[in-house]
Coordinates of C-alpha atoms in Angstrom, one line a residue:
M190 CA 0.0 0.0 0.0
D191 CA 1.4 3.4 -0.9
T192 CA 1.8 6.3 1.5
R193 CA -1.3 8.2 0.3
A194 CA -3.5 5.1 0.5
A195 CA -2.2 4.4 4.0
A196 CA -2.8 8.0 5.1
H197 CA -6.4 7.8 3.7
E198 CA -7.0 4.6 5.5
T199 CA -5.7 6.1 8.8
R200 CA -8.0 9.1 8.4
S201 CA -11.0 6.9 7.6
A202 CA -10.3 4.8 10.7
R203 CA -10.0 7.9 12.9
L204 CA -13.2 9.3 11.5
F205 CA -15.0 6.0 12.0
D206 CA -13.8 5.8 15.6
H207 CA -14.8 9.5 16.3
C208 CA -18.3 8.8 15.0
R209 CA -18.6 5.6 17.0
Q210 CA -17.5 7.4 20.2
A211 CA -19.9 10.2 19.6
V212 CA -22.9 8.0 18.9
Q213 CA -22.1 6.0 22.1
L214 CA -21.8 9.2 24.1
A215 CA -25.1 10.5 22.7
A216 CA -26.7 7.2 23.8
V217 CA -25.8 7.8 27.5
D218 CA -25.6 11.6 27.7
A219 CA -28.9 13.3 26.9
E220 CA -27.4 16.8 27.1
Y221 CA -24.8 16.0 24.4
R222 CA -27.5 14.3 22.2
D223 CA -29.7 17.4 22.5
V224 CA -26.8 19.7 21.5
V225 CA -26.1 17.6 18.4
L226 CA -29.8 17.3 17.5
E227 CA -30.1 21.1 17.8
R228 CA -27.2 21.5 15.4
L229 CA -28.9 19.2 13.0
R230 CA -32.2 21.0 13.2
H231 CA -30.9 23.7 10.9
D232 CA -29.4 21.3 8.4
G233 CA -31.0 19.4 5.6
G234 CA -34.4 21.1 5.3
P235 CA -37.8 19.7 6.2
S236 CA -37.4 16.5 4.2
A237 CA -34.9 14.1 2.6
E238 CA -35.3 15.1 -1.0
D239 CA -31.7 14.8 -2.3
L240 CA -28.3 13.5 -1.2
W241 CA -27.4 16.7 0.7
S242 CA -30.6 16.9 2.7
A243 CA -30.5 13.1 3.3
I244 CA -27.2 13.1 5.3
P245 CA -28.4 15.3 8.2
W246 CA -31.6 13.2 8.3
V247 CA -29.5 10.0 8.6
W248 CA -27.8 11.5 11.6
R249 CA -31.1 12.7 13.1
L250 CA -32.5 9.2 12.9
V251 CA -29.3 7.7 14.3
L252 CA -29.7 9.8 17.4
A253 CA -33.5 10.1 17.6
P254 CA -34.9 7.0 15.8
R255 CA -38.5 8.2 16.2
S256 CA -38.0 11.4 14.2
P257 CA -40.4 11.4 11.3
V258 CA -38.7 11.7 7.9
T259 CA -40.3 12.4 4.6
G260 CA -39.1 13.0 1.1
A261 CA -38.0 11.1 -2.0
L262 CA -35.1 9.4 -0.1
H263 CA -37.0 8.6 3.2
R264 CA -36.7 4.8 2.8
Q265 CA -33.0 4.9 2.1
V266 CA -32.5 7.4 5.0
E267 CA -34.4 5.2 7.4
A268 CA -32.4 2.1 6.3
A269 CA -29.1 3.9 6.4
A270 CA -29.8 5.3 9.9
C271 CA -30.7 1.9 11.2
V272 CA -27.5 0.3 9.8
L273 CA -25.3 3.2 11.0
R274 CA -26.9 3.3 14.5
E275 CA -26.4 -0.5 15.0
G276 CA -22.9 -0.4 13.4
L277 CA -21.6 2.4 15.5
S278 CA -23.3 1.2 18.7
M279 CA -21.7 -2.2 18.5
D280 CA -18.2 -3.5 17.6
T281 CA -18.8 -3.6 13.8
S282 CA -15.8 -3.3 11.6
P283 CA -15.8 -0.5 9.0
A284 CA -15.7 -3.0 6.2
M285 CA -18.8 -4.8 7.6
L286 CA -20.6 -1.5 8.1
D287 CA -19.8 -0.5 4.5
A288 CA -21.2 -3.8 3.1
R289 CA -24.4 -3.6 5.2
W290 CA -24.8 0.1 4.3
N291 CA -24.5 -0.5 0.6
T292 CA -27.0 -3.3 0.8
A293 CA -29.5 -1.2 2.8
T294 CA -29.2 2.0 0.7
Q295 CA -28.9 0.2 -2.7
G296 CA -26.1 2.5 -3.5
T297 CA -28.1 5.7 -3.3
L298 CA -26.2 7.1 -0.3
A299 CA -22.5 7.0 0.4
L300 CA -21.2 6.0 3.8
G301 CA -18.0 7.9 3.4
S302 CA -19.8 11.2 2.7
T303 CA -22.2 10.6 5.6
L304 CA -19.3 10.0 8.0
R305 CA -17.4 13.0 6.8
S306 CA -20.5 15.1 7.3
H307 CA -21.0 14.1 10.9
P308 CA -22.5 16.6 13.3
F309 CA -20.2 15.8 16.3
A310 CA -18.0 18.4 17.8
D311 CA -14.6 17.4 19.3
L312 CA -15.4 15.0 22.1
R313 CA -12.4 16.1 24.2
S314 CA -13.7 19.6 24.4
W315 CA -17.2 18.3 25.4
S316 CA -15.8 16.2 28.3
I317 CA -13.6 19.1 29.5
R318 CA -16.6 21.5 29.3
K319 CA -18.8 19.1 31.3
Q320 CA -16.1 18.9 34.1
F321 CA -16.0 22.7 34.5
R322 CA -19.8 23.1 34.3
G323 CA -20.7 20.1 36.4

């Protein structure tokens, strides 16, 4: 593997781990989940009509599964969110998540773009902030 491919793989692994940690934190810290959901409230519009509006909806459903989603891509968004929520909540490998994602979305949504467009702030700053506020 050449240097560029190795660097890309390292960045992808860090991104995957960051999203996994953030989803797991959101599952146990309601305040953090609410902050992230508030950030998402302004993204994507009222429905999942295209790829760019679908990504925020995927993250909304990962964090708040009962959020009602409408639009042309609502079935793909619901399937993607389910796969992503389960994959990031458990010890699923990135390759396994990618395979499940592609099957669930039938290629209409890209896992890489969704992960890169995550709504999560730096988790270290969140934990430090909580220590000083708490």
